[in-house]
mmCIF file of C-alpha atoms and ligand atoms in Angstrom:
data_model
loop_
_atom_site.group_PDB
_atom_site.id
_atom_site.type_symbol
_atom_site.label_atom_id
_atom_site.label_comp_id
_atom_site.label_asym_id
_atom_site.label_seq_id
_atom_site.Cartn_x
_atom_site.Cartn_y
_atom_site.Cartn_z
ATOM 1 C CA UNK A 1 94.183 -64.161 -57.041
ATOM 2 C CA UNK A 2 93.620 -67.821 -56.189
ATOM 3 C CA UNK A 3 93.412 -68.482 -52.437
ATOM 4 C CA UNK A 4 92.561 -71.552 -50.351
ATOM 5 C CA UNK A 5 90.545 -74.459 -51.532
ATOM 6 C CA UNK A 6 86.872 -74.148 -50.690
ATOM 7 C CA UNK A 7 85.864 -77.644 -51.699
ATOM 8 C CA UNK A 8 86.795 -80.524 -53.949
ATOM 9 C CA UNK A 9 84.172 -82.465 -55.883
ATOM 10 C CA UNK A 10 84.542 -85.544 -58.122
ATOM 11 C CA UNK A 11 85.906 -83.704 -61.131
ATOM 12 C CA UNK A 12 86.405 -80.108 -60.056
ATOM 13 C CA UNK A 13 88.057 -78.160 -57.215
ATOM 14 C CA UNK A 14 86.688 -74.823 -56.140
ATOM 15 C CA UNK A 15 89.045 -72.161 -54.758
ATOM 16 C CA UNK A 16 88.363 -68.848 -52.983
ATOM 17 C CA UNK A 17 89.771 -65.673 -54.539
ATOM 18 C CA UNK A 18 90.544 -62.177 -53.142
ATOM 19 C CA UNK A 19 87.019 -61.220 -54.069
ATOM 20 C CA UNK A 20 84.312 -63.011 -52.022
ATOM 21 C CA UNK A 21 81.869 -62.630 -55.010
ATOM 22 C CA UNK A 22 84.181 -64.762 -57.308
ATOM 23 C CA UNK A 23 85.537 -68.281 -57.162
ATOM 24 C CA UNK A 24 87.913 -70.321 -59.300
ATOM 25 C CA UNK A 25 86.658 -73.640 -60.634
ATOM 26 C CA UNK A 26 89.452 -75.986 -61.631
ATOM 27 C CA UNK A 27 88.583 -78.848 -63.985
ATOM 28 C CA UNK A 28 90.561 -81.935 -63.041
ATOM 29 C CA UNK A 29 91.490 -85.121 -64.962
ATOM 30 C CA UNK A 30 89.739 -87.318 -62.407
ATOM 31 C CA UNK A 31 86.588 -89.169 -63.392
ATOM 32 C CA UNK A 32 83.908 -90.981 -61.418
ATOM 33 C CA UNK A 33 80.691 -92.735 -62.338
ATOM 34 C CA UNK A 34 77.897 -94.752 -60.678
ATOM 35 C CA UNK A 35 77.872 -92.554 -57.491
ATOM 36 C CA UNK A 36 81.657 -92.624 -57.197
ATOM 37 C CA UNK A 37 81.901 -96.423 -57.365
ATOM 38 C CA UNK A 38 83.980 -96.277 -60.574
ATOM 39 C CA UNK A 39 86.998 -94.041 -60.601
ATOM 40 C CA UNK A 40 89.706 -93.161 -62.994
ATOM 41 C CA UNK A 41 91.882 -90.417 -64.549
ATOM 42 C CA UNK A 42 92.068 -89.353 -68.192
ATOM 43 C CA UNK A 43 94.795 -87.213 -69.644
ATOM 44 C CA UNK A 44 93.727 -83.680 -70.618
ATOM 45 C CA UNK A 45 90.139 -84.415 -69.664
ATOM 46 C CA UNK A 46 90.108 -81.303 -67.432
ATOM 47 C CA UNK A 47 91.539 -79.178 -70.204
ATOM 48 C CA UNK A 48 89.048 -80.287 -72.840
ATOM 49 C CA UNK A 49 86.047 -80.046 -70.521
ATOM 50 C CA UNK A 50 87.086 -76.554 -69.318
ATOM 51 C CA UNK A 51 87.471 -75.309 -72.852
ATOM 52 C CA UNK A 52 84.202 -76.879 -74.072
ATOM 53 C CA UNK A 53 82.330 -75.500 -71.013
ATOM 54 C CA UNK A 54 83.812 -72.017 -71.566
ATOM 55 C CA UNK A 55 82.714 -71.947 -75.181
ATOM 56 C CA UNK A 56 79.182 -73.149 -74.312
ATOM 57 C CA UNK A 57 78.853 -70.635 -71.426
ATOM 58 C CA UNK A 58 80.022 -67.788 -73.722
ATOM 59 C CA UNK A 59 77.568 -68.847 -76.438
ATOM 60 C CA UNK A 60 74.684 -69.020 -73.903
ATOM 61 C CA UNK A 61 75.545 -65.534 -72.600
ATOM 62 C CA UNK A 62 75.430 -64.258 -76.191
ATOM 63 C CA UNK A 63 71.967 -65.789 -76.467
ATOM 64 C CA UNK A 64 70.890 -63.934 -73.355
ATOM 65 C CA UNK A 65 71.126 -66.807 -70.806
ATOM 66 C CA UNK A 66 72.938 -65.706 -67.664
ATOM 67 C CA UNK A 67 75.666 -68.071 -66.448
ATOM 68 C CA UNK A 68 78.191 -68.027 -63.586
ATOM 69 C CA UNK A 69 81.044 -67.819 -66.127
ATOM 70 C CA UNK A 70 83.358 -64.783 -65.950
ATOM 71 C CA UNK A 71 86.601 -65.688 -67.740
ATOM 72 C CA UNK A 72 89.334 -68.295 -67.974
ATOM 73 C CA UNK A 73 92.322 -67.751 -65.687
ATOM 74 C CA UNK A 74 94.318 -70.724 -67.050
ATOM 75 C CA UNK A 75 93.769 -73.605 -69.469
ATOM 76 C CA UNK A 76 91.805 -75.554 -66.843
ATOM 77 C CA UNK A 77 90.677 -72.845 -64.453
ATOM 78 C CA UNK A 78 87.538 -70.761 -64.824
ATOM 79 C CA UNK A 79 86.720 -67.633 -62.800
ATOM 80 C CA UNK A 80 83.055 -67.885 -61.869
ATOM 81 C CA UNK A 81 80.527 -65.882 -59.856
ATOM 82 C CA UNK A 82 79.995 -67.252 -56.359
ATOM 83 C CA UNK A 83 76.399 -68.524 -56.411
ATOM 84 C CA UNK A 84 74.070 -69.966 -53.933
ATOM 85 C CA UNK A 85 73.626 -73.367 -55.529
ATOM 86 C CA UNK A 86 70.136 -74.729 -55.952
ATOM 87 C CA UNK A 87 70.256 -78.414 -55.093
ATOM 88 C CA UNK A 88 68.404 -79.621 -58.175
ATOM 89 C CA UNK A 89 69.930 -81.367 -61.189
ATOM 90 C CA UNK A 90 67.879 -80.487 -64.243
ATOM 91 C CA UNK A 91 68.080 -82.911 -67.165
ATOM 92 C CA UNK A 92 66.575 -81.950 -70.519
ATOM 93 C CA UNK A 93 66.109 -85.080 -72.628
ATOM 94 C CA UNK A 94 65.567 -85.226 -76.383
ATOM 95 C CA UNK A 95 66.397 -88.920 -77.060
ATOM 96 C CA UNK A 96 65.982 -91.674 -74.438
ATOM 97 C CA UNK A 97 69.266 -92.922 -72.973
ATOM 98 C CA UNK A 98 70.628 -93.797 -69.568
ATOM 99 C CA UNK A 99 68.558 -93.786 -66.414
ATOM 100 C CA UNK A 100 65.227 -92.977 -68.052
ATOM 101 C CA UNK A 101 65.464 -96.255 -69.974
ATOM 102 C CA UNK A 102 66.144 -98.170 -66.773
ATOM 103 C CA UNK A 103 63.462 -96.494 -64.624
ATOM 104 C CA UNK A 104 60.641 -96.465 -67.196
ATOM 105 C CA UNK A 105 59.581 -98.690 -70.057
ATOM 106 C CA UNK A 106 61.120 -96.379 -72.632
ATOM 107 C CA UNK A 107 63.475 -97.893 -75.197
ATOM 108 C CA UNK A 108 66.923 -96.320 -75.720
ATOM 109 C CA UNK A 109 66.920 -94.186 -78.851
ATOM 110 C CA UNK A 110 63.259 -93.171 -78.558
ATOM 111 C CA UNK A 111 63.059 -89.592 -79.922
ATOM 112 C CA UNK A 112 60.850 -87.437 -77.710
ATOM 113 C CA UNK A 113 58.409 -85.280 -79.658
ATOM 114 C CA UNK A 114 58.647 -82.716 -76.827
ATOM 115 C CA UNK A 115 61.747 -82.341 -74.663
ATOM 116 C CA UNK A 116 61.367 -84.138 -71.325
ATOM 117 C CA UNK A 117 62.639 -82.078 -68.367
ATOM 118 C CA UNK A 118 63.630 -84.298 -65.421
ATOM 119 C CA UNK A 119 64.485 -82.765 -62.050
ATOM 120 C CA UNK A 120 66.458 -84.682 -59.479
ATOM 121 C CA UNK A 121 67.409 -83.755 -55.914
ATOM 122 C CA UNK A 122 71.189 -83.270 -55.952
ATOM 123 C CA UNK A 123 72.234 -85.575 -53.089
ATOM 124 C CA UNK A 124 74.712 -88.458 -53.304
ATOM 125 C CA UNK A 125 73.528 -89.584 -49.873
ATOM 126 C CA UNK A 126 69.962 -89.990 -51.115
ATOM 127 C CA UNK A 127 70.948 -91.264 -54.542
ATOM 128 C CA UNK A 128 69.666 -88.161 -56.486
ATOM 129 C CA UNK A 129 65.926 -89.029 -56.194
ATOM 130 C CA UNK A 130 63.454 -87.441 -58.537
ATOM 131 C CA UNK A 131 62.330 -83.945 -57.544
ATOM 132 C CA UNK A 132 59.251 -82.002 -58.354
ATOM 133 C CA UNK A 133 58.141 -78.443 -57.603
ATOM 134 C CA UNK A 134 56.056 -79.395 -54.535
ATOM 135 C CA UNK A 135 58.948 -81.325 -52.960
ATOM 136 C CA UNK A 136 61.381 -78.496 -53.790
ATOM 137 C CA UNK A 137 59.141 -75.928 -52.158
ATOM 138 C CA UNK A 138 58.407 -78.243 -49.166
ATOM 139 C CA UNK A 139 62.178 -78.661 -48.611
ATOM 140 C CA UNK A 140 62.809 -74.925 -48.992
ATOM 141 C CA UNK A 141 65.102 -75.515 -51.954
ATOM 142 C CA UNK A 142 63.349 -73.133 -54.306
ATOM 143 C CA UNK A 143 60.083 -71.224 -54.818
ATOM 144 C CA UNK A 144 57.386 -72.103 -57.312
ATOM 145 C CA UNK A 145 58.412 -69.081 -59.364
ATOM 146 C CA UNK A 146 62.023 -70.179 -59.363
ATOM 147 C CA UNK A 147 61.172 -73.727 -60.454
ATOM 148 C CA UNK A 148 59.024 -72.341 -63.276
ATOM 149 C CA UNK A 149 61.875 -70.061 -64.347
ATOM 150 C CA UNK A 150 64.407 -72.888 -64.217
ATOM 151 C CA UNK A 151 62.157 -75.015 -66.438
ATOM 152 C CA UNK A 152 61.766 -72.196 -68.936
ATOM 153 C CA UNK A 153 65.535 -71.661 -68.970
ATOM 154 C CA UNK A 154 66.235 -75.364 -69.353
ATOM 155 C CA UNK A 155 63.894 -75.587 -72.340
ATOM 156 C CA UNK A 156 65.513 -72.541 -73.966
ATOM 157 C CA UNK A 157 69.067 -73.760 -73.336
ATOM 158 C CA UNK A 158 68.109 -77.174 -74.765
ATOM 159 C CA UNK A 159 66.877 -75.579 -78.014
ATOM 160 C CA UNK A 160 70.043 -73.414 -78.306
ATOM 161 C CA UNK A 161 72.407 -76.332 -77.541
ATOM 162 C CA UNK A 162 70.613 -78.775 -79.759
ATOM 163 C CA UNK A 163 70.933 -76.417 -82.770
ATOM 164 C CA UNK A 164 74.495 -75.367 -81.915
ATOM 165 C CA UNK A 165 75.669 -78.974 -81.492
ATOM 166 C CA UNK A 166 73.692 -80.157 -84.460
ATOM 167 C CA UNK A 167 75.719 -77.859 -86.679
ATOM 168 C CA UNK A 168 78.853 -79.479 -85.259
ATOM 169 C CA UNK A 169 77.737 -82.975 -86.093
ATOM 170 C CA UNK A 170 76.294 -84.063 -82.758
ATOM 171 C CA UNK A 171 72.973 -85.325 -81.505
ATOM 172 C CA UNK A 172 72.164 -84.222 -77.924
ATOM 173 C CA UNK A 173 70.187 -87.036 -76.258
ATOM 174 C CA UNK A 174 70.392 -85.347 -72.830
ATOM 175 C CA UNK A 175 72.506 -83.182 -70.534
ATOM 176 C CA UNK A 176 72.501 -81.937 -66.967
ATOM 177 C CA UNK A 177 72.161 -78.360 -65.823
ATOM 178 C CA UNK A 178 72.697 -76.814 -62.412
ATOM 179 C CA UNK A 179 71.454 -73.405 -61.386
ATOM 180 C CA UNK A 180 72.365 -70.933 -58.681
ATOM 181 C CA UNK A 181 71.271 -67.604 -57.338
ATOM 182 C CA UNK A 182 73.405 -64.507 -57.552
ATOM 183 C CA UNK A 183 71.906 -61.172 -56.393
ATOM 184 C CA UNK A 184 68.508 -62.776 -56.523
ATOM 185 C CA UNK A 185 68.931 -63.747 -60.155
ATOM 186 C CA UNK A 186 68.940 -67.409 -61.413
ATOM 187 C CA UNK A 187 72.092 -68.264 -63.431
ATOM 188 C CA UNK A 188 73.431 -71.447 -64.998
ATOM 189 C CA UNK A 189 76.235 -72.857 -62.823
ATOM 190 C CA UNK A 190 78.586 -75.870 -62.702
ATOM 191 C CA UNK A 191 79.762 -77.025 -66.179
ATOM 192 C CA UNK A 192 78.365 -78.039 -69.541
ATOM 193 C CA UNK A 193 80.875 -80.562 -70.928
ATOM 194 C CA UNK A 194 81.493 -84.103 -72.118
ATOM 195 C CA UNK A 195 81.085 -85.252 -68.505
ATOM 196 C CA UNK A 196 77.611 -83.749 -68.155
ATOM 197 C CA UNK A 197 76.127 -84.234 -71.638
ATOM 198 C CA UNK A 198 75.404 -87.157 -73.930
ATOM 199 C CA UNK A 199 76.897 -86.294 -77.333
ATOM 200 C CA UNK A 200 76.203 -88.831 -80.080
ATOM 201 C CA UNK A 201 77.954 -88.552 -83.392
ATOM 202 C CA UNK A 202 75.250 -87.582 -85.890
ATOM 203 C CA UNK A 203 76.537 -90.006 -88.583
ATOM 204 C CA UNK A 204 77.586 -93.069 -86.638
ATOM 205 C CA UNK A 205 75.519 -92.636 -83.439
ATOM 206 C CA UNK A 206 78.736 -93.323 -81.417
ATOM 207 C CA UNK A 207 78.953 -91.999 -77.862
ATOM 208 C CA UNK A 208 81.361 -89.060 -77.543
ATOM 209 C CA UNK A 209 80.921 -88.382 -73.837
ATOM 210 C CA UNK A 210 81.325 -89.952 -70.393
ATOM 211 C CA UNK A 211 79.446 -93.056 -71.450
ATOM 212 C CA UNK A 212 82.869 -94.056 -72.952
ATOM 213 C CA UNK A 213 84.076 -94.322 -69.360
ATOM 214 C CA UNK A 214 80.866 -95.631 -67.787
ATOM 215 C CA UNK A 215 80.621 -98.546 -70.214
ATOM 216 C CA UNK A 216 84.287 -98.976 -71.309
ATOM 217 C CA UNK A 217 83.541 -97.964 -74.876
ATOM 218 C CA UNK A 218 86.990 -96.693 -75.873
ATOM 219 C CA UNK A 219 89.647 -94.062 -75.268
ATOM 220 C CA UNK A 220 88.114 -91.206 -73.330
ATOM 221 C CA UNK A 221 90.950 -88.680 -73.808
ATOM 222 C CA UNK A 222 90.950 -89.260 -77.608
ATOM 223 C CA UNK A 223 87.171 -88.957 -77.774
ATOM 224 C CA UNK A 224 87.053 -85.745 -75.670
ATOM 225 C CA UNK A 225 89.748 -84.366 -77.951
ATOM 226 C CA UNK A 226 87.536 -85.126 -80.983
ATOM 227 C CA UNK A 227 84.655 -83.287 -79.361
ATOM 228 C CA UNK A 228 86.935 -80.356 -78.503
ATOM 229 C CA UNK A 229 88.113 -80.232 -82.139
ATOM 230 C CA UNK A 230 84.543 -79.653 -83.284
ATOM 231 C CA UNK A 231 83.478 -77.209 -80.496
ATOM 232 C CA UNK A 232 86.707 -75.301 -79.827
ATOM 233 C CA UNK A 233 88.852 -75.801 -82.946
ATOM 234 C CA UNK A 234 90.758 -72.613 -82.033
ATOM 235 C CA UNK A 235 92.594 -74.293 -79.199
ATOM 236 C CA UNK A 236 94.330 -76.616 -81.762
ATOM 237 C CA UNK A 237 95.609 -73.819 -83.974
HETATM 238 O O1 C5P B 1 72.213 -90.809 -65.455
HETATM 239 P P1 C5P B 1 71.290 -90.327 -66.555
HETATM 240 O O2 C5P B 1 71.248 -91.168 -67.720
HETATM 241 O O3 C5P B 1 69.961 -89.962 -66.052
HETATM 242 O O4 C5P B 1 72.008 -88.953 -67.028
HETATM 243 C C1 C5P B 1 71.358 -88.053 -67.871
HETATM 244 C C2 C5P B 1 72.313 -86.945 -68.247
HETATM 245 O O5 C5P B 1 72.723 -86.154 -67.190
HETATM 246 C C3 C5P B 1 73.632 -87.503 -68.882
HETATM 247 O O6 C5P B 1 74.059 -86.667 -69.929
HETATM 248 C C4 C5P B 1 74.624 -87.463 -67.726
HETATM 249 O O7 C5P B 1 75.917 -87.282 -68.142
HETATM 250 C C5 C5P B 1 74.132 -86.210 -66.948
HETATM 251 N N1 C5P B 1 74.331 -86.334 -65.513
HETATM 252 C C6 C5P B 1 75.276 -85.627 -64.863
HETATM 253 N N2 C5P B 1 75.437 -85.697 -63.476
HETATM 254 C C7 C5P B 1 74.673 -86.505 -62.766
HETATM 255 C C8 C5P B 1 73.670 -87.186 -63.372
HETATM 256 C C9 C5P B 1 73.492 -87.152 -64.783
HETATM 257 O O8 C5P B 1 75.991 -84.885 -65.487
HETATM 258 N N3 C5P B 1 74.839 -86.503 -61.417
#
């Protein structure tokens, strides 16, 4: 049963439950970008992202990748395992877009021969600076073994997602993963949705993700609905 709010982030609110090992993650319609400087709301965004995330977590579990996902408790609320979050944002990149094209002389659209795994320290206060294994170990965030395991998992998830989304008509330039520990095991946490991935339409190259909001490229609710129609067609039946 849902109990008091544990914490509210930019797009999700986390609630305690009767069971200390389980939390409820509620996907909200609020949106932020550029470290919270740009804010908005989009109708049904929480619903579409929750359903997309659910489907991707279930698919990853089937492929043998452990995640924090347990089950949906409503259209926008997911029961998840309480994890000890590892403060690293892991970004697998297949095609150059976004910050990598601003920080390095790499042109947008450059296809990487090998996936590029970027790790950032998850800290709004510090502006999510780049992280590496030595810094992570020095800060006590993770061990060398854990970082190696996270990298392996990120590469595997990237392959699985790239193929899965390719079949649904998307290119996957990049996406963000978060990991946590539960009973000493590393699991995928947070969400995998239109807010945390770049989805480009395979045919037109059009953005079908949060870049719509970041760069005022169109109607976000309609676009997320289009993504949901391809990934979770069953919710429209
Ligand atoms: O900002 P950048 O271009 O580096 O983002 C790379 C990918 O990671 C994008 O898909 C973006 O949506 C995601 N991301 C995220 N949360 C952040 C930073 C990036 O979901 N805090």
